[in-house]
PDB file of C-alpha atoms and ligand atoms in Angstrom:
ATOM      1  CA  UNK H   1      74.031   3.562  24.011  1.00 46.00           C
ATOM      2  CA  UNK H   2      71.275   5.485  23.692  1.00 50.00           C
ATOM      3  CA  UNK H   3      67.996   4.063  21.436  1.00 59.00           C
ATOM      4  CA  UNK H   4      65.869   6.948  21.441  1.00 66.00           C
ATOM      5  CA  UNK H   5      65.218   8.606  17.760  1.00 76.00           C
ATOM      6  CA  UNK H   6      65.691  12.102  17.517  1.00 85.00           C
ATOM      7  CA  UNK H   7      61.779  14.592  17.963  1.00 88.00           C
ATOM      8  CA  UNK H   8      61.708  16.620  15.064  1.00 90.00           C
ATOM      9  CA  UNK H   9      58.814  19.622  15.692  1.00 92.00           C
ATOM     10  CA  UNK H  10      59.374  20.623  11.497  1.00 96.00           C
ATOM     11  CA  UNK H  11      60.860  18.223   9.112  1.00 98.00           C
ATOM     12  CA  UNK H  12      63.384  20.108   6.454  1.00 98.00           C
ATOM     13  CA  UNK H  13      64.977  18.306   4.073  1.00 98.00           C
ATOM     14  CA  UNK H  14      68.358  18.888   5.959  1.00 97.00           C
ATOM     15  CA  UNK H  15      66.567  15.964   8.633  1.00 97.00           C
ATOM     16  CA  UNK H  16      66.036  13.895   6.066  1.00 98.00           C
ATOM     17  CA  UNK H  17      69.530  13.318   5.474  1.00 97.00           C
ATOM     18  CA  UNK H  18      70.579  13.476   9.550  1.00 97.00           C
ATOM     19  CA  UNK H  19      67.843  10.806   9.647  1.00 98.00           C
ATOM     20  CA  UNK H  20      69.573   8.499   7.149  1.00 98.00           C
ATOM     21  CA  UNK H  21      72.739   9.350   8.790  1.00 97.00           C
ATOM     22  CA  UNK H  22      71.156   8.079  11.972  1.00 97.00           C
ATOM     23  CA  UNK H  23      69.860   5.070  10.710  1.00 97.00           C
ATOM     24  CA  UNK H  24      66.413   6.458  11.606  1.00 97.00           C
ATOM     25  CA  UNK H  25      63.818   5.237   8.690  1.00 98.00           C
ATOM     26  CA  UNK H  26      61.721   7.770   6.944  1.00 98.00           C
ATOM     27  CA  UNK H  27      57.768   7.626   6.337  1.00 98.00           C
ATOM     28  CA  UNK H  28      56.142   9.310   3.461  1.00 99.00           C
ATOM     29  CA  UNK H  29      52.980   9.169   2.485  1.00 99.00           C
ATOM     30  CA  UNK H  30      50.949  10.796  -0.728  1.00 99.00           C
ATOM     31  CA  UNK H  31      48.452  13.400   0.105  1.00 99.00           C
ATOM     32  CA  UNK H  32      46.144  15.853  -2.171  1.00 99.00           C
ATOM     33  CA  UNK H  33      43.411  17.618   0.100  1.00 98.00           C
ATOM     34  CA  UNK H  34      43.447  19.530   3.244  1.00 98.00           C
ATOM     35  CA  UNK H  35      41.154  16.696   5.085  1.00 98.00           C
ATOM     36  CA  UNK H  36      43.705  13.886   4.571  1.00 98.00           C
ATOM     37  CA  UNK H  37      46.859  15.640   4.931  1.00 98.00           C
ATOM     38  CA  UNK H  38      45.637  17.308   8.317  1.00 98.00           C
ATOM     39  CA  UNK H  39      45.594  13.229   9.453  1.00 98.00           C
ATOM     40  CA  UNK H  40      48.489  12.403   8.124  1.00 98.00           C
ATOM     41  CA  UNK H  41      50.203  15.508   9.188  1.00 98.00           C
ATOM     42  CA  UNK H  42      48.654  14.699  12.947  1.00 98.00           C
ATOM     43  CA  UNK H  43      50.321  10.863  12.641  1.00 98.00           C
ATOM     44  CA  UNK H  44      53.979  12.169  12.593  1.00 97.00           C
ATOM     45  CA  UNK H  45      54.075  11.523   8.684  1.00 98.00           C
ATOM     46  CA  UNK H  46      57.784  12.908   7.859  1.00 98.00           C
ATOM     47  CA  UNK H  47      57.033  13.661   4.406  1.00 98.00           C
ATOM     48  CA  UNK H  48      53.828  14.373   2.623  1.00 99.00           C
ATOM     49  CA  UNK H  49      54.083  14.013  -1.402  1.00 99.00           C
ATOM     50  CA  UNK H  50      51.444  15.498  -3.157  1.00 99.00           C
ATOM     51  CA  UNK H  51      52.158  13.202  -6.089  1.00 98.00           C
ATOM     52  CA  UNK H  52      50.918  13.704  -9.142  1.00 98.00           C
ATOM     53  CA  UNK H  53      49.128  10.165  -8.694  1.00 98.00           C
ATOM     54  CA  UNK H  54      46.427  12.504  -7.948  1.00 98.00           C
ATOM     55  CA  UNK H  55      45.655  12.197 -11.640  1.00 98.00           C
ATOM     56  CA  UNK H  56      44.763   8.260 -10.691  1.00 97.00           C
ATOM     57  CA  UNK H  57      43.103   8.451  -7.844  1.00 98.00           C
ATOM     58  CA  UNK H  58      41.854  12.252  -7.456  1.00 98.00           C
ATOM     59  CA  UNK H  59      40.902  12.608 -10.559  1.00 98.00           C
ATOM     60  CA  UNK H  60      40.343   9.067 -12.680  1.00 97.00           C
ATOM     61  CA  UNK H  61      42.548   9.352 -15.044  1.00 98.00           C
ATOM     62  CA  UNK H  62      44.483   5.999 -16.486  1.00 96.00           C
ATOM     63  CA  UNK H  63      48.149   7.481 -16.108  1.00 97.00           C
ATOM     64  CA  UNK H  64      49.725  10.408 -14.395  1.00 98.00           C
ATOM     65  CA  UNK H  65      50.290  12.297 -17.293  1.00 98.00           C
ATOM     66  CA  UNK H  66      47.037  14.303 -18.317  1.00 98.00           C
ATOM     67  CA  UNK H  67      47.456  16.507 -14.830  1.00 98.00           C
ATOM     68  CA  UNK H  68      48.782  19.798 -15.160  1.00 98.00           C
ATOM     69  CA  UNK H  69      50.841  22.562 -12.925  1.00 98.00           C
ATOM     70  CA  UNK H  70      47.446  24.809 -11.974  1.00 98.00           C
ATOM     71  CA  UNK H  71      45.940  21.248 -10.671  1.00 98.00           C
ATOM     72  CA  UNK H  72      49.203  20.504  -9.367  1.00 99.00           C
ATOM     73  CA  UNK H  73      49.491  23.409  -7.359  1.00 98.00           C
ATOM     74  CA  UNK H  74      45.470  23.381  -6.413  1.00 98.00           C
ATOM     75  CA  UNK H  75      46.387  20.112  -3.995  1.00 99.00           C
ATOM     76  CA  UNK H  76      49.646  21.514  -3.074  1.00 99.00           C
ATOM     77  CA  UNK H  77      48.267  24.719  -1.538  1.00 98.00           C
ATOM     78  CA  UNK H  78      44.858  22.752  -0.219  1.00 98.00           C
ATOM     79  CA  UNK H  79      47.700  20.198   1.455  1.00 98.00           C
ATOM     80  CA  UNK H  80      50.360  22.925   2.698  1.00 98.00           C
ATOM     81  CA  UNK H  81      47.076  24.951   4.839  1.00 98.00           C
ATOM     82  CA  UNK H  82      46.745  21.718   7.015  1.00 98.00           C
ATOM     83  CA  UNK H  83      50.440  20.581   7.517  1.00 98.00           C
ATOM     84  CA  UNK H  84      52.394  22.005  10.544  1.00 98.00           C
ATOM     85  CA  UNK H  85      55.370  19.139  10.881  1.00 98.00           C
ATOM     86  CA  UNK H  86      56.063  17.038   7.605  1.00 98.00           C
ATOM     87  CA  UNK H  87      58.216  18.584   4.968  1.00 98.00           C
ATOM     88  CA  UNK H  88      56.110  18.736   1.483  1.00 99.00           C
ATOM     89  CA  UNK H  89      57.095  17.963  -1.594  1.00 99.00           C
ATOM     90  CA  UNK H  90      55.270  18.269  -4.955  1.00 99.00           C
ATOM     91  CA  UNK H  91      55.615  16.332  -7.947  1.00 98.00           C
ATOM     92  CA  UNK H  92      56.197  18.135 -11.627  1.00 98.00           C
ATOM     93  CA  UNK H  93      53.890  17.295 -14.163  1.00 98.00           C
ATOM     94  CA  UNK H  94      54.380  15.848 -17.071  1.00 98.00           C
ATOM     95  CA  UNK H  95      55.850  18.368 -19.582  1.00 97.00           C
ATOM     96  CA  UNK H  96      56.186  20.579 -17.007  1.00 98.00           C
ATOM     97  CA  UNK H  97      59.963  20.436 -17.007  1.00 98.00           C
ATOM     98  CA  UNK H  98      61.403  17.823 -19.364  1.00 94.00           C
ATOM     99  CA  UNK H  99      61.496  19.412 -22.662  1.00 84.00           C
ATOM    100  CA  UNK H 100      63.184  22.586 -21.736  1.00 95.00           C
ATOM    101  CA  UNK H 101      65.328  23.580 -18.313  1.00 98.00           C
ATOM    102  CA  UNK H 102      63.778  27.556 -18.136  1.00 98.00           C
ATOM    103  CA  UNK H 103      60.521  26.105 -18.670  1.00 98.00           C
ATOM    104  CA  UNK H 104      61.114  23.821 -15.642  1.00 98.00           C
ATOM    105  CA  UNK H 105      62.486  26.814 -13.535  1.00 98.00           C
ATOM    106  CA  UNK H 106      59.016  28.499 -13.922  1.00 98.00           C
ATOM    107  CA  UNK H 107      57.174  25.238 -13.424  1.00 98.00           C
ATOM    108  CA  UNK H 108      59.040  24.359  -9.864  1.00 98.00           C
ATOM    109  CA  UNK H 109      58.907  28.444  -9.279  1.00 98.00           C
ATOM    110  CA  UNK H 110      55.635  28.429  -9.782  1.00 98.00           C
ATOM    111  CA  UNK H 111      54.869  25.497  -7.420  1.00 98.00           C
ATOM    112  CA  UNK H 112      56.996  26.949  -4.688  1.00 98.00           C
ATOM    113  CA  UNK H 113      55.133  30.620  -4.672  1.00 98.00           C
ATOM    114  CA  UNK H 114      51.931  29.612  -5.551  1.00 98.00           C
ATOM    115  CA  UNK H 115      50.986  26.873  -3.279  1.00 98.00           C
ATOM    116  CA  UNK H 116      53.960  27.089  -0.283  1.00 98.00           C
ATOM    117  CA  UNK H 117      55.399  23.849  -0.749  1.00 98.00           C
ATOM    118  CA  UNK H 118      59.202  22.831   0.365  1.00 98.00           C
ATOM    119  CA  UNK H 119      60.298  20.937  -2.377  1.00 98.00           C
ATOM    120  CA  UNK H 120      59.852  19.379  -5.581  1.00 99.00           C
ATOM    121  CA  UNK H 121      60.205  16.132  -6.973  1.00 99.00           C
ATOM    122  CA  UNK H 122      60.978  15.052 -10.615  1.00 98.00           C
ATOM    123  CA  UNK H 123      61.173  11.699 -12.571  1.00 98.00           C
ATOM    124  CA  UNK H 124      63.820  10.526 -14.205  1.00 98.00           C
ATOM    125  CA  UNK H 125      68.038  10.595 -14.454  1.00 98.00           C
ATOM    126  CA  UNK H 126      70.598  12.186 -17.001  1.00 98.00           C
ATOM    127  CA  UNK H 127      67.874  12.904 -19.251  1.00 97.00           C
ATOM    128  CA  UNK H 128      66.700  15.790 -16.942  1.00 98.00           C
ATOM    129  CA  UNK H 129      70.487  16.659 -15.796  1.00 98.00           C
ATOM    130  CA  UNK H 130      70.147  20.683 -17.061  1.00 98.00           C
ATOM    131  CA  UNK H 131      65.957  20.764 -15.425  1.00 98.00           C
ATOM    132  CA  UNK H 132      67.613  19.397 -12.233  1.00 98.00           C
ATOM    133  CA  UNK H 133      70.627  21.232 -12.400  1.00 98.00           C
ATOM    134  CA  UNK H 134      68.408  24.613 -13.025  1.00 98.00           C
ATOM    135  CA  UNK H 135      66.120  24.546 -10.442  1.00 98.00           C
ATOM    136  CA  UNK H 136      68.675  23.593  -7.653  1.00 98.00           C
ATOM    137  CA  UNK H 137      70.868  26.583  -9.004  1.00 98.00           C
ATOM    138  CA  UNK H 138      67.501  28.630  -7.778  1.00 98.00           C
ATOM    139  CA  UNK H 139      67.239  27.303  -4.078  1.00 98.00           C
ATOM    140  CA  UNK H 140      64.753  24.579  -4.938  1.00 98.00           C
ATOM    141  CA  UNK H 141      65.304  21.412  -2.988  1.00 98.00           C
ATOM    142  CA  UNK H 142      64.853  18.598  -5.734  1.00 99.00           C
ATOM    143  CA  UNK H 143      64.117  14.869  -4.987  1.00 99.00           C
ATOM    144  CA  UNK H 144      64.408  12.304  -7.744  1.00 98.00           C
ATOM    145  CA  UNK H 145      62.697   9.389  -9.142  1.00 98.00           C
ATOM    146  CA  UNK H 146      64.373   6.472 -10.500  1.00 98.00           C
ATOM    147  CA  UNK H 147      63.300   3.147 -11.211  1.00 98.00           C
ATOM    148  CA  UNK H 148      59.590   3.078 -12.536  1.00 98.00           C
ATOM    149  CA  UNK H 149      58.849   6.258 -13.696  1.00 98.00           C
ATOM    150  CA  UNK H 150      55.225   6.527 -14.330  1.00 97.00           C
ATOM    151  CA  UNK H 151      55.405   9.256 -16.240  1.00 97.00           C
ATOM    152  CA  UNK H 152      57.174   7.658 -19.005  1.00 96.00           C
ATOM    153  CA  UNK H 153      54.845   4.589 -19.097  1.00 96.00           C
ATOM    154  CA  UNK H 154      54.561   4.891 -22.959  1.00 96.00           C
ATOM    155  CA  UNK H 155      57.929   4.172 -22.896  1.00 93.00           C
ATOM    156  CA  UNK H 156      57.915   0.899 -20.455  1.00 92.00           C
ATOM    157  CA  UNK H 157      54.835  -0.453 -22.322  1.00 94.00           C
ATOM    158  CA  UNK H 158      53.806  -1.766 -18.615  1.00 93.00           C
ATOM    159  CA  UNK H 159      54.195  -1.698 -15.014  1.00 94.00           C
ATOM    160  CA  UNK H 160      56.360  -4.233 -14.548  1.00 95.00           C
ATOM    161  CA  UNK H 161      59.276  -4.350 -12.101  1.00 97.00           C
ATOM    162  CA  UNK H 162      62.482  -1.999 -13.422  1.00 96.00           C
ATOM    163  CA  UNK H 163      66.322  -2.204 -13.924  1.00 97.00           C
ATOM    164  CA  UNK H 164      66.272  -6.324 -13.245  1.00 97.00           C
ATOM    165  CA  UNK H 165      69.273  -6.357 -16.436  1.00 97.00           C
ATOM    166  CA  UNK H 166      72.411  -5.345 -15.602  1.00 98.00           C
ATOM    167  CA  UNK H 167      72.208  -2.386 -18.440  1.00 98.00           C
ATOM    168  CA  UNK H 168      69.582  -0.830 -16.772  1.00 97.00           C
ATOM    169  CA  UNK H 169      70.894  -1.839 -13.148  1.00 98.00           C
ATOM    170  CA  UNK H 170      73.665   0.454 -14.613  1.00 98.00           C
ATOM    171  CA  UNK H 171      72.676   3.079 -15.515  1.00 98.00           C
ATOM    172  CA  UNK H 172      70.134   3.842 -12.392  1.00 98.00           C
ATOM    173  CA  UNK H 173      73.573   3.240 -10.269  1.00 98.00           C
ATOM    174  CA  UNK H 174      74.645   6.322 -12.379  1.00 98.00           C
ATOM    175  CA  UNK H 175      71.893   8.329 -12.501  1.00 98.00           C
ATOM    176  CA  UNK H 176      70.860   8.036  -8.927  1.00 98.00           C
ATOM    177  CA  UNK H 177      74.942   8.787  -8.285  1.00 98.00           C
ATOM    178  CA  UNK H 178      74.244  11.932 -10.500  1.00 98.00           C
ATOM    179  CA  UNK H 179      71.202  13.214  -8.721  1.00 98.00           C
ATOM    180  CA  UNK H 180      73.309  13.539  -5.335  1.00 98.00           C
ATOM    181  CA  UNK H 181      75.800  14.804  -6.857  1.00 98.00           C
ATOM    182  CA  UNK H 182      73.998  17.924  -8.642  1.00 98.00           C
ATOM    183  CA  UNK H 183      72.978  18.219  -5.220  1.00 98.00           C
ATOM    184  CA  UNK H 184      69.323  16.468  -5.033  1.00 98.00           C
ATOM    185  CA  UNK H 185      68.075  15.855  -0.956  1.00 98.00           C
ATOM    186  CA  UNK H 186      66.780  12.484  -1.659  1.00 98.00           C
ATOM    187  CA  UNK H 187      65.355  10.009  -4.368  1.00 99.00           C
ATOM    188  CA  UNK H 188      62.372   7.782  -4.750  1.00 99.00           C
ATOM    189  CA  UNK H 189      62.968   4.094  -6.129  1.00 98.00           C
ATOM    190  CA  UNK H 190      59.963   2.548  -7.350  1.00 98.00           C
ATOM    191  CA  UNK H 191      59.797  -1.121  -8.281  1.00 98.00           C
ATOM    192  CA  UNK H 192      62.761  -2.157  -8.512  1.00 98.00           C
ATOM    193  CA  UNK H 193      64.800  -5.399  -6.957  1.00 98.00           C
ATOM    194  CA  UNK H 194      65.101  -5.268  -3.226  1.00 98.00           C
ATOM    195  CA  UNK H 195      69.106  -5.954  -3.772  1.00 98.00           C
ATOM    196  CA  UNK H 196      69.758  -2.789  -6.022  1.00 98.00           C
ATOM    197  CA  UNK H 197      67.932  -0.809  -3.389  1.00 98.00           C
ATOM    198  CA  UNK H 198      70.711  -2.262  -1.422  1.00 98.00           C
ATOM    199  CA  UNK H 199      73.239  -1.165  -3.540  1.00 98.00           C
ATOM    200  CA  UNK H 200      72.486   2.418  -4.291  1.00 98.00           C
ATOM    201  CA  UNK H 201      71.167   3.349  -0.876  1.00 98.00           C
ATOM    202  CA  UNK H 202      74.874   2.100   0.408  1.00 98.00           C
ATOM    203  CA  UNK H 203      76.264   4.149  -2.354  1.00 98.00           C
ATOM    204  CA  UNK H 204      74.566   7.744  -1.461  1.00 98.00           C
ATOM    205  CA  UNK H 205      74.690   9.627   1.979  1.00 98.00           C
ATOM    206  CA  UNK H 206      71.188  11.057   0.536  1.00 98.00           C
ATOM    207  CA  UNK H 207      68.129   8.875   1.337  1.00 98.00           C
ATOM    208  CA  UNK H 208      66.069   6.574  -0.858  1.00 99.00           C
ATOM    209  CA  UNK H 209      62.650   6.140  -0.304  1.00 99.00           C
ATOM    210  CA  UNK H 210      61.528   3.126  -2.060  1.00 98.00           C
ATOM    211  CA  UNK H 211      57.909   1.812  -3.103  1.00 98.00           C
ATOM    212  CA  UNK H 212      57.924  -1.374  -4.137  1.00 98.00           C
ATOM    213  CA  UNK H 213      62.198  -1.187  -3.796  1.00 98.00           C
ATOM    214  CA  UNK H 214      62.261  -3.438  -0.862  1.00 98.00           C
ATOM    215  CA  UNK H 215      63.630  -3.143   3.060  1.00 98.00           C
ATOM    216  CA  UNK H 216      66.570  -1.459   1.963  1.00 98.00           C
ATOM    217  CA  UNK H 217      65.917   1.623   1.429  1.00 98.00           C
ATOM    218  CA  UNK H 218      66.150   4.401   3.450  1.00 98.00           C
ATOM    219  CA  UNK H 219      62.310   4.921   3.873  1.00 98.00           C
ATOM    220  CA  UNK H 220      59.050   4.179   2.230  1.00 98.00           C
ATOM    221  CA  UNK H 221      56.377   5.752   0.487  1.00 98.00           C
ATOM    222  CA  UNK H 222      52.755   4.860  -0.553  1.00 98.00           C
ATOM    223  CA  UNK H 223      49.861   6.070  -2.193  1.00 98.00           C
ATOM    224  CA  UNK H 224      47.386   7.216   0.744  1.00 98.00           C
ATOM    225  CA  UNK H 225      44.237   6.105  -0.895  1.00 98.00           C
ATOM    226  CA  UNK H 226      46.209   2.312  -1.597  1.00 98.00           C
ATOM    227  CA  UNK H 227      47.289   1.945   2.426  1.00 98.00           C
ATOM    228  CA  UNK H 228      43.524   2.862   3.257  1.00 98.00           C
ATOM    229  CA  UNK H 229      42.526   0.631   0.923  1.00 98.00           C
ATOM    230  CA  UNK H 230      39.735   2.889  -0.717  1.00 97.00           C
ATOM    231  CA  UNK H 231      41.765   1.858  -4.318  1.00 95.00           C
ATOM    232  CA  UNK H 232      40.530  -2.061  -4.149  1.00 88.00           C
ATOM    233  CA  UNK H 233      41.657  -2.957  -8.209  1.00 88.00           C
ATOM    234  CA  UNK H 234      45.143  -2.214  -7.571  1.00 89.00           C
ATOM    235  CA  UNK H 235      46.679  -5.076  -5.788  1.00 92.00           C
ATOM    236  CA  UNK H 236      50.469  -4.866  -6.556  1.00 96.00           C
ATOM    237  CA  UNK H 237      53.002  -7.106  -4.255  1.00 96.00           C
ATOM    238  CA  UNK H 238      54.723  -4.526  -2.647  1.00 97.00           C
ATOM    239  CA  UNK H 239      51.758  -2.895  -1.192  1.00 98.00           C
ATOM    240  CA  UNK H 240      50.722  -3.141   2.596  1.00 98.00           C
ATOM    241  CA  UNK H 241      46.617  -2.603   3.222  1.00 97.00           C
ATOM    242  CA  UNK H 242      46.059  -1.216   6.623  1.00 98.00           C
ATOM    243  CA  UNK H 243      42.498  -1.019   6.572  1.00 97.00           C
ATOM    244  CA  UNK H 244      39.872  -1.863   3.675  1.00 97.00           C
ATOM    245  CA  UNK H 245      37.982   1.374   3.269  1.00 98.00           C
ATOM    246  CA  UNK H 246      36.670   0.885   0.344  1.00 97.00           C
ATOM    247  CA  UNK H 247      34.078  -1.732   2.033  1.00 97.00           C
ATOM    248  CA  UNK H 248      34.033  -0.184   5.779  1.00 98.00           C
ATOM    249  CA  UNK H 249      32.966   3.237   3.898  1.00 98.00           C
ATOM    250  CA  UNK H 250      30.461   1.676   1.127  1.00 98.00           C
ATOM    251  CA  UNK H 251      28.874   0.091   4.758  1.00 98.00           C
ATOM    252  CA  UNK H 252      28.274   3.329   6.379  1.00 98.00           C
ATOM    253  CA  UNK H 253      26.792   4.560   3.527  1.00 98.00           C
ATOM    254  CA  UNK H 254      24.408   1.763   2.579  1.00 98.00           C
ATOM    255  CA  UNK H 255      23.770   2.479   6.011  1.00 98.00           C
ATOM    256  CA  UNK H 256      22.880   6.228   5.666  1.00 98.00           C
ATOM    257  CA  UNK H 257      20.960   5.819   2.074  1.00 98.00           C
ATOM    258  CA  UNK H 258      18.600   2.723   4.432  1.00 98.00           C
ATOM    259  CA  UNK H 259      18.132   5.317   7.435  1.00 98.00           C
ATOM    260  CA  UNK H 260      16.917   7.863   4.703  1.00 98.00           C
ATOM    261  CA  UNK H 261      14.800   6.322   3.115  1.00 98.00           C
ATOM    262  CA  UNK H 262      13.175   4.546   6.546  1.00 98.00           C
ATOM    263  CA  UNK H 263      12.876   8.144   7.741  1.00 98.00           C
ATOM    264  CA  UNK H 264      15.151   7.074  10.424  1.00 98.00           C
ATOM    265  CA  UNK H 265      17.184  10.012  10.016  1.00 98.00           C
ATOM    266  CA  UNK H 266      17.163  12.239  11.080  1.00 98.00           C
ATOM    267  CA  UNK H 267      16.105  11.376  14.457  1.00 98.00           C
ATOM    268  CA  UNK H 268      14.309  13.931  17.337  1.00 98.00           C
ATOM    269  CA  UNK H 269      17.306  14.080  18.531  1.00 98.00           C
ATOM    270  CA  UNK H 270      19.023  15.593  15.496  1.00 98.00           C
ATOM    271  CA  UNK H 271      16.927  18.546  14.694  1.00 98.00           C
ATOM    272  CA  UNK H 272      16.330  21.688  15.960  1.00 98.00           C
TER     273      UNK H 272
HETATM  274  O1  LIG L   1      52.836  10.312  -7.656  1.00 63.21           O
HETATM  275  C1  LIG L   1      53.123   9.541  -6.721  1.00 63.21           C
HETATM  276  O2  LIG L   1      52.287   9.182  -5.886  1.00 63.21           O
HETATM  277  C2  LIG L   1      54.489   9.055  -6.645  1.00 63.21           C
HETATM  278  C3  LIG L   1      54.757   7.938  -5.696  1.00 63.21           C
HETATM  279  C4  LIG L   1      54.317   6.680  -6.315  1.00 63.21           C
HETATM  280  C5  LIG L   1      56.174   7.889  -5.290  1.00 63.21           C
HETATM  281  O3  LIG L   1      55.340   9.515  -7.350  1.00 63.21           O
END
């Protein structure tokens, strides 16, 4: 039998599921700017989420909720100019789509015509049935988010690992069950024990993506700026460093701020 994984020259979210039925493993990886997601694109990412974790490490703020749709759909168009292979999907704000299921038509419209992008992705389970429910009925591929949803971290109180009682075990069983169902392409499960991963991802013929869900799932996903390590305060369990920016960067440019002010650069060499 053959071993060789299927080339993909454009990812849809159709391959997404062929890739789960394949037992191929999905990578996704967060993006914001044109810069980052042209490397990421370039690396045979499969899916590029311009999450709205932007809000943390784009933009400073504590939590994901203070972004909004125009800022949204800024890094969504500035990521879809660069990408040519990985399938896109954008993240809903906060209030863009809970309260009301028209007003989260227009939002996911909105993010679709304005900035390009192939999907959208929203937190949360039969609380957002209708939202869902809406935006599929318009042709808008929807991926979920179960698990730890940051955007109700008021709610949570903390960070902490989700759904390790059986209630809430439950009732993300259901919800995620729900999501594929109404017809959702895939879900995200973040933080949440490695062996309910287990359970739900053998449960759905859509994938899972986890982050911080374990080896189960049916992919992974991280925060670009935590894999780099440019983010150096954030240090949860589940997260892999593949290189320490943060130092190999603030290096170089101790490096350029010393050559300055030695007058050591520019050199001959570099002017006209
Ligand atoms: O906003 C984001 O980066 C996310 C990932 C953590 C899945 O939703």
């Amino acid at each position: 039998m053959s071993t060789a994984k299927k080339e993909y020259k454009r990812i849809t979210v159709k391959s997404l599921v062929e890739m789960k039925k394949n037992g191929d493993k999905i990578s996704m990886l967060t993006a914001y700017d044109y810069s980052m997601a042209k490397i990421v694109d370039a690396a045979q990412i499969d899916v590029i989420l311009v999450g709205d974790s932007a809000s943390n490490v784009m933009a400073g703020h504590e939590t994901t909720l203070p972004i909004t749709l125009d800022q949204m759909i800024y890094h969504a168009s500035s990521v879809i100019r660069a990408v040519n292979r990985a399938l896109v999907v954008v993240d809903l704000p906060f209030g863009s789509y809970q309260s009301d299921p028209k007003k989260a038509l227009r939002s996911a419209i909105r993010i679709m015509k304005e900035s390009g992008a192939h999907a959208v992705k929203v937190e949360g389970g039969s609380e957002i049935k209708k939202s869902v429910k809406r935006i599929l009925n318009a042709g808008i591929p929807v991926m979920g988010h179960l698990g730890l949803t940051p955007q109700s971290i008021y709610k949570f109180g903390t960070y902490t690992v989700r759904a390790k009682k059986e209630d809430e075990a439950e009732k993300l069983i259901k919800d995620a069950k729900m999501l594929e169902k109404l017809g959702c392409f895939g879900i995200v499960l973040e933080k949440i024990p490695a062996q309910l991963t287990k359970t739900v991802s053998e449960s759905l013929s859509i994938p899972t993506i986890g982050i911080g869900g374990g080896k189960y799932a049916d992919g992974q996903v991280l925060v670009i700026h935590d894999l780099l390590g440019m983010t150096h305060e954030f240090n949860p369990r589940f997260l892999r460093r593949y290189m320490n920016l943060y130092e190999e960067m603030g290096t170089a440019i101790s490096q350029y701020v010393t050559d300055v002010k030695n007058t050591d650069f520019p050199s001959d060499e570099e002017q006209y």
